[in-house]
mmCIF file of N, CA and C in Angstrom:
data_model
loop_
_atom_site.group_PDB
_atom_site.id
_atom_site.type_symbol
_atom_site.label_atom_id
_atom_site.label_comp_id
_atom_site.label_asym_id
_atom_site.label_seq_id
_atom_site.Cartn_x
_atom_site.Cartn_y
_atom_site.Cartn_z
ATOM 1 N N MET A 225 17.912 -29.978 81.935
ATOM 2 C CA MET A 225 16.663 -29.368 81.313
ATOM 3 C C MET A 225 15.834 -28.570 81.031
ATOM 4 N N ALA A 226 15.078 -30.123 79.594
ATOM 5 C CA ALA A 226 13.499 -30.029 79.524
ATOM 6 C C ALA A 226 12.693 -29.875 80.672
ATOM 7 N N GLY A 227 13.217 -30.734 81.747
ATOM 8 C CA GLY A 227 11.908 -31.000 82.998
ATOM 9 C C GLY A 227 12.630 -29.447 83.729
ATOM 10 N N GLU A 228 13.372 -28.372 83.645
ATOM 11 C CA GLU A 228 14.100 -28.048 84.202
ATOM 12 C C GLU A 228 12.817 -26.422 83.220
ATOM 13 N N SER A 229 12.590 -26.441 82.173
ATOM 14 C CA SER A 229 11.699 -25.279 81.237
ATOM 15 C C SER A 229 10.358 -25.881 81.321
ATOM 16 N N SER A 230 9.795 -26.959 81.572
ATOM 17 C CA SER A 230 8.814 -27.607 82.164
ATOM 18 C C SER A 230 8.484 -26.330 83.063
ATOM 19 N N ASN A 231 9.021 -27.152 84.708
ATOM 20 C CA ASN A 231 8.828 -26.866 85.286
ATOM 21 C C ASN A 231 8.589 -25.195 85.600
ATOM 22 N N ASN A 232 9.572 -23.707 85.105
ATOM 23 C CA ASN A 232 9.563 -23.020 85.084
ATOM 24 C C ASN A 232 8.193 -22.508 84.568
ATOM 25 N N ASN A 233 7.618 -23.568 83.172
ATOM 26 C CA ASN A 233 6.787 -23.115 82.182
ATOM 27 C C ASN A 233 5.139 -23.391 83.584
ATOM 28 N N SER A 234 4.748 -23.931 84.093
ATOM 29 C CA SER A 234 4.312 -24.648 85.015
ATOM 30 C C SER A 234 3.980 -23.635 85.773
ATOM 31 N N TYR A 235 5.337 -22.818 86.389
ATOM 32 C CA TYR A 235 5.428 -21.939 87.205
ATOM 33 C C TYR A 235 5.319 -21.013 87.317
ATOM 34 N N TRP A 236 5.653 -20.972 86.102
ATOM 35 C CA TRP A 236 4.999 -19.157 85.583
ATOM 36 C C TRP A 236 3.678 -19.044 85.090
ATOM 37 N N ALA A 237 2.688 -20.242 84.881
ATOM 38 C CA ALA A 237 1.122 -20.563 84.279
ATOM 39 C C ALA A 237 0.409 -20.642 85.423
ATOM 40 N N ALA A 238 0.864 -21.289 86.890
ATOM 41 C CA ALA A 238 0.319 -21.111 88.134
ATOM 42 C C ALA A 238 0.451 -19.297 88.220
ATOM 43 N N ASN A 239 1.181 -18.835 88.365
ATOM 44 C CA ASN A 239 1.461 -17.784 88.747
ATOM 45 C C ASN A 239 0.619 -16.671 88.189
ATOM 46 N N ILE A 240 0.631 -16.852 86.610
ATOM 47 C CA ILE A 240 -0.377 -15.826 86.413
ATOM 48 C C ILE A 240 -1.717 -16.024 86.118
ATOM 49 N N ARG A 241 -2.122 -17.525 86.219
ATOM 50 C CA ARG A 241 -3.987 -17.681 87.169
ATOM 51 C C ARG A 241 -3.744 -17.008 87.955
ATOM 52 N N LEU A 242 -3.318 -17.016 89.092
ATOM 53 C CA LEU A 242 -3.436 -16.265 90.187
ATOM 54 C C LEU A 242 -3.632 -15.374 90.137
ATOM 55 N N VAL A 243 -2.857 -14.267 89.411
ATOM 56 C CA VAL A 243 -2.825 -13.815 89.514
ATOM 57 C C VAL A 243 -4.069 -12.747 88.225
ATOM 58 N N LYS A 244 -4.812 -13.765 87.273
ATOM 59 C CA LYS A 244 -5.940 -13.509 87.013
ATOM 60 C C LYS A 244 -6.942 -13.222 87.946
ATOM 61 N N ILE A 245 -6.917 -14.346 88.800
ATOM 62 C CA ILE A 245 -8.482 -14.723 90.152
ATOM 63 C C ILE A 245 -8.138 -13.631 90.743
ATOM 64 N N CYS A 246 -7.200 -13.143 90.779
ATOM 65 C CA CYS A 246 -7.282 -11.558 92.112
ATOM 66 C C CYS A 246 -8.035 -10.409 91.471
ATOM 67 N N LEU A 247 -7.089 -10.925 90.608
ATOM 68 C CA LEU A 247 -7.805 -9.439 89.803
ATOM 69 C C LEU A 247 -9.425 -9.337 89.727
ATOM 70 N N VAL A 248 -9.380 -10.651 88.861
ATOM 71 C CA VAL A 248 -11.828 -10.743 88.628
ATOM 72 C C VAL A 248 -11.968 -10.569 90.268
ATOM 73 N N ILE A 249 -11.358 -11.339 91.180
ATOM 74 C CA ILE A 249 -12.017 -10.487 92.021
ATOM 75 C C ILE A 249 -11.516 -9.629 93.324
ATOM 76 N N TRP A 250 -11.073 -8.785 92.730
ATOM 77 C CA TRP A 250 -10.752 -7.199 92.782
ATOM 78 C C TRP A 250 -11.678 -6.585 91.450
ATOM 79 N N ALA A 251 -11.905 -6.555 90.357
ATOM 80 C CA ALA A 251 -12.688 -5.669 89.569
ATOM 81 C C ALA A 251 -14.721 -5.764 90.258
ATOM 82 N N LEU A 252 -13.981 -7.861 90.579
ATOM 83 C CA LEU A 252 -15.545 -7.952 90.797
ATOM 84 C C LEU A 252 -15.881 -6.626 91.984
ATOM 85 N N ALA A 253 -15.401 -6.768 92.842
ATOM 86 C CA ALA A 253 -15.970 -6.183 94.323
ATOM 87 C C ALA A 253 -15.662 -4.818 93.785
ATOM 88 N N SER A 254 -14.631 -4.121 93.718
ATOM 89 C CA SER A 254 -14.741 -2.675 93.436
ATOM 90 C C SER A 254 -15.398 -1.745 92.068
ATOM 91 N N PHE A 255 -15.792 -2.427 91.262
ATOM 92 C CA PHE A 255 -15.855 -1.926 90.134
ATOM 93 C C PHE A 255 -17.869 -2.392 89.911
ATOM 94 N N GLY A 256 -18.632 -3.971 89.954
ATOM 95 C CA GLY A 256 -19.444 -4.775 89.786
ATOM 96 C C GLY A 256 -19.822 -4.761 91.636
ATOM 97 N N PHE A 257 -19.791 -4.391 92.626
ATOM 98 C CA PHE A 257 -20.206 -4.271 93.440
ATOM 99 C C PHE A 257 -20.455 -2.950 94.297
ATOM 100 N N GLY A 258 -19.264 -1.836 93.844
ATOM 101 C CA GLY A 258 -19.883 -0.920 94.024
ATOM 102 C C GLY A 258 -20.411 0.406 92.946
ATOM 103 N N ILE A 259 -19.710 -0.371 91.197
ATOM 104 C CA ILE A 259 -20.646 0.204 90.797
ATOM 105 C C ILE A 259 -22.034 -0.165 90.091
ATOM 106 N N LEU A 260 -21.697 -0.917 89.017
ATOM 107 C CA LEU A 260 -22.494 -1.611 88.477
ATOM 108 C C LEU A 260 -23.904 -2.043 89.123
ATOM 109 N N LEU A 261 -23.735 -2.933 90.144
ATOM 110 C CA LEU A 261 -24.511 -4.011 91.752
ATOM 111 C C LEU A 261 -24.992 -2.600 92.252
ATOM 112 N N ARG A 262 -24.675 -1.683 92.421
ATOM 113 C CA ARG A 262 -24.863 -0.959 93.378
ATOM 114 C C ARG A 262 -26.415 -0.727 94.510
ATOM 115 N N PRO A 263 -27.142 -0.453 92.457
ATOM 116 C CA PRO A 263 -28.480 -0.322 92.995
ATOM 117 C C PRO A 263 -29.013 -1.812 92.798
ATOM 118 N N LEU A 264 -28.452 -2.793 92.928
ATOM 119 C CA LEU A 264 -29.437 -4.552 93.783
ATOM 120 C C LEU A 264 -29.288 -3.866 94.765
ATOM 121 N N LEU A 265 -27.888 -3.648 95.201
ATOM 122 C CA LEU A 265 -27.154 -3.547 97.048
ATOM 123 C C LEU A 265 -28.147 -2.820 97.457
ATOM 124 N N SER A 266 -28.173 -1.918 97.417
ATOM 125 C CA SER A 266 -28.955 -0.332 98.299
ATOM 126 C C SER A 266 -29.705 -1.078 99.295
ATOM 127 N N GLY A 267 -30.786 -2.460 99.570
ATOM 128 C CA GLY A 267 -31.282 -2.485 100.304
ATOM 129 C C GLY A 267 -30.624 -3.708 101.070
ATOM 130 N N ILE A 268 -29.930 -3.576 100.877
ATOM 131 C CA ILE A 268 -29.189 -4.324 101.833
ATOM 132 C C ILE A 268 -28.394 -3.433 103.127
ATOM 133 N N SER A 269 -28.982 -3.322 104.334
ATOM 134 C CA SER A 269 -28.198 -2.579 105.201
ATOM 135 C C SER A 269 -27.089 -2.995 105.791
ATOM 136 N N VAL A 270 -25.576 -2.528 105.688
ATOM 137 C CA VAL A 270 -24.129 -2.372 106.633
ATOM 138 C C VAL A 270 -24.079 -0.866 107.276
ATOM 139 N N GLY A 271 -23.576 -1.674 108.580
ATOM 140 C CA GLY A 271 -23.139 -0.498 109.172
ATOM 141 C C GLY A 271 -24.292 0.763 109.287
ATOM 142 N N GLY A 272 -25.124 0.942 108.624
ATOM 143 C CA GLY A 272 -25.704 2.138 108.966
ATOM 144 C C GLY A 272 -25.684 2.728 107.425
ATOM 145 N N THR A 273 -25.751 1.748 106.107
ATOM 146 C CA THR A 273 -25.471 2.327 104.749
ATOM 147 C C THR A 273 -25.819 1.594 103.611
ATOM 148 N N ASP A 274 -26.082 1.260 102.576
ATOM 149 C CA ASP A 274 -26.410 0.004 102.131
ATOM 150 C C ASP A 274 -24.718 -0.207 101.827
ATOM 151 N N LEU A 275 -25.205 -1.721 101.899
ATOM 152 C CA LEU A 275 -24.036 -2.671 101.036
ATOM 153 C C LEU A 275 -23.316 -1.705 99.952
ATOM 154 N N GLY A 276 -23.785 -0.929 98.546
ATOM 155 C CA GLY A 276 -23.226 -0.629 97.725
ATOM 156 C C GLY A 276 -22.207 -0.004 97.853
ATOM 157 N N PHE A 277 -23.384 1.445 98.934
ATOM 158 C CA PHE A 277 -22.207 2.285 98.764
ATOM 159 C C PHE A 277 -20.306 1.760 99.617
ATOM 160 N N TRP A 278 -21.417 1.018 100.945
ATOM 161 C CA TRP A 278 -20.113 -0.016 101.534
ATOM 162 C C TRP A 278 -19.000 -0.563 100.431
ATOM 163 N N PHE A 279 -20.111 -1.050 100.107
ATOM 164 C CA PHE A 279 -18.334 -1.437 98.577
ATOM 165 C C PHE A 279 -17.315 -0.774 98.169
ATOM 166 N N ALA A 280 -18.359 0.463 97.264
ATOM 167 C CA ALA A 280 -17.495 1.804 96.949
ATOM 168 C C ALA A 280 -16.663 2.733 97.820
ATOM 169 N N GLN A 281 -17.162 2.458 98.639
ATOM 170 C CA GLN A 281 -16.157 3.232 99.823
ATOM 171 C C GLN A 281 -15.105 2.378 100.867
ATOM 172 N N GLN A 282 -15.115 2.009 101.007
ATOM 173 C CA GLN A 282 -14.500 0.092 102.110
ATOM 174 C C GLN A 282 -13.751 -0.391 101.446
ATOM 175 N N GLY A 283 -15.207 -1.424 100.968
ATOM 176 C CA GLY A 283 -15.645 -2.706 101.158
ATOM 177 C C GLY A 283 -14.496 -3.072 99.794
ATOM 178 N N SER A 284 -14.401 -2.566 98.452
ATOM 179 C CA SER A 284 -13.241 -2.819 97.901
ATOM 180 C C SER A 284 -11.799 -2.720 98.734
ATOM 181 N N ILE A 285 -11.419 -2.010 99.052
ATOM 182 C CA ILE A 285 -10.178 -1.615 99.866
ATOM 183 C C ILE A 285 -10.340 -3.125 100.730
ATOM 184 N N LEU A 286 -10.436 -3.505 101.363
ATOM 185 C CA LEU A 286 -10.531 -4.026 102.195
ATOM 186 C C LEU A 286 -10.569 -5.969 101.458
ATOM 187 N N VAL A 287 -11.658 -6.057 100.560
ATOM 188 C CA VAL A 287 -11.013 -7.125 99.604
ATOM 189 C C VAL A 287 -10.005 -6.631 98.711
ATOM 190 N N PHE A 288 -9.417 -5.891 98.709
ATOM 191 C CA PHE A 288 -7.507 -5.212 98.152
ATOM 192 C C PHE A 288 -6.710 -5.707 98.929
ATOM 193 N N LEU A 289 -6.868 -5.261 99.849
ATOM 194 C CA LEU A 289 -5.761 -5.576 101.428
ATOM 195 C C LEU A 289 -6.062 -7.337 101.405
ATOM 196 N N ILE A 290 -7.020 -7.837 101.569
ATOM 197 C CA ILE A 290 -7.351 -9.573 101.467
ATOM 198 C C ILE A 290 -6.441 -10.326 99.865
ATOM 199 N N LEU A 291 -6.778 -9.730 99.175
ATOM 200 C CA LEU A 291 -5.870 -9.783 97.907
ATOM 201 C C LEU A 291 -4.424 -9.930 98.671
ATOM 202 N N ILE A 292 -4.117 -9.430 98.364
ATOM 203 C CA ILE A 292 -2.582 -8.997 98.290
ATOM 204 C C ILE A 292 -1.733 -10.316 99.543
ATOM 205 N N PHE A 293 -2.503 -9.877 101.259
ATOM 206 C CA PHE A 293 -2.301 -11.171 101.868
ATOM 207 C C PHE A 293 -2.013 -12.924 100.699
ATOM 208 N N PHE A 294 -3.760 -13.214 100.965
ATOM 209 C CA PHE A 294 -3.772 -13.909 100.257
ATOM 210 C C PHE A 294 -2.788 -14.552 98.318
ATOM 211 N N TYR A 295 -2.016 -13.077 98.046
ATOM 212 C CA TYR A 295 -1.675 -13.771 97.295
ATOM 213 C C TYR A 295 0.049 -13.442 98.167
ATOM 214 N N ALA A 296 0.088 -13.140 98.297
ATOM 215 C CA ALA A 296 1.908 -13.334 98.866
ATOM 216 C C ALA A 296 1.788 -14.768 99.763
ATOM 217 N N TRP A 297 0.807 -15.473 100.192
ATOM 218 C CA TRP A 297 0.981 -17.135 101.179
ATOM 219 C C TRP A 297 0.333 -17.976 100.511
ATOM 220 N N ARG A 298 -0.001 -17.859 98.936
ATOM 221 C CA ARG A 298 0.057 -18.050 97.923
ATOM 222 C C ARG A 298 0.965 -18.623 96.807
ATOM 223 N N MET A 299 1.434 -17.520 96.765
ATOM 224 C CA MET A 299 3.356 -17.248 95.916
ATOM 225 C C MET A 299 4.524 -17.892 96.506
ATOM 226 N N ASN A 300 4.209 -18.047 97.997
ATOM 227 C CA ASN A 300 4.756 -18.187 98.744
ATOM 228 C C ASN A 300 5.485 -20.219 98.745
ATOM 229 N N ARG A 301 3.662 -20.442 99.092
ATOM 230 C CA ARG A 301 3.337 -21.815 98.668
ATOM 231 C C ARG A 301 3.866 -22.788 97.463
ATOM 232 N N LEU A 302 3.877 -21.743 96.244
ATOM 233 C CA LEU A 302 3.622 -21.996 95.286
ATOM 234 C C LEU A 302 5.477 -21.831 94.709
ATOM 235 N N ASP A 303 5.760 -20.707 95.592
ATOM 236 C CA ASP A 303 7.035 -21.179 95.153
ATOM 237 C C ASP A 303 8.155 -22.374 95.373
ATOM 238 N N ILE A 304 7.285 -22.708 97.262
ATOM 239 C CA ILE A 304 8.004 -24.166 97.837
ATOM 240 C C ILE A 304 7.994 -24.858 96.861
ATOM 241 N N GLU A 305 7.015 -25.180 96.195
ATOM 242 C CA GLU A 305 6.636 -26.499 95.317
ATOM 243 C C GLU A 305 7.238 -26.450 94.310
ATOM 244 N N HIS A 306 7.358 -25.012 93.699
ATOM 245 C CA HIS A 306 8.531 -25.215 92.651
ATOM 246 C C HIS A 306 9.896 -25.467 92.315
ATOM 247 N N GLY A 307 10.339 -25.121 93.683
ATOM 248 C CA GLY A 307 11.133 -25.031 94.601
ATOM 249 C C GLY A 307 12.611 -23.990 93.933
ATOM 250 N N VAL A 308 12.002 -23.119 93.917
ATOM 251 C CA VAL A 308 12.276 -21.105 93.640
ATOM 252 C C VAL A 308 12.282 -20.563 95.268
ATOM 253 N N ASP A 309 11.879 -21.336 95.857
ATOM 254 C CA ASP A 309 11.655 -20.170 97.334
ATOM 255 C C ASP A 309 12.937 -19.673 97.903
ATOM 256 N N GLU A 310 13.398 -19.140 98.607
ATOM 257 C CA GLU A 310 14.581 -18.086 99.108
ATOM 258 C C GLU A 310 14.820 -18.951 100.216
ATOM 259 N N GLU A 311 14.057 -20.254 100.649
ATOM 260 C CA GLU A 311 14.982 -20.260 101.836
ATOM 261 C C GLU A 311 15.832 -22.313 101.654
#
């Protein structure tokens, strides 16, 4: 019983750590690159517009979609490692 509680705690600690990392990456891509760092990125051209504008319009959405697939993939692996997978 104590081993199961320890495994459960390590599973949730890994899950929360993964969520925090994904949220930091998303905040950096959307708020950081799209708003705060936009003046610094204005000299870099991507697709006919500056990189800051691109992150504000499309880049943050693409980063979010990538993070969704990464989170699903990593959680499946984490579920298997901790024996809580559905299969």
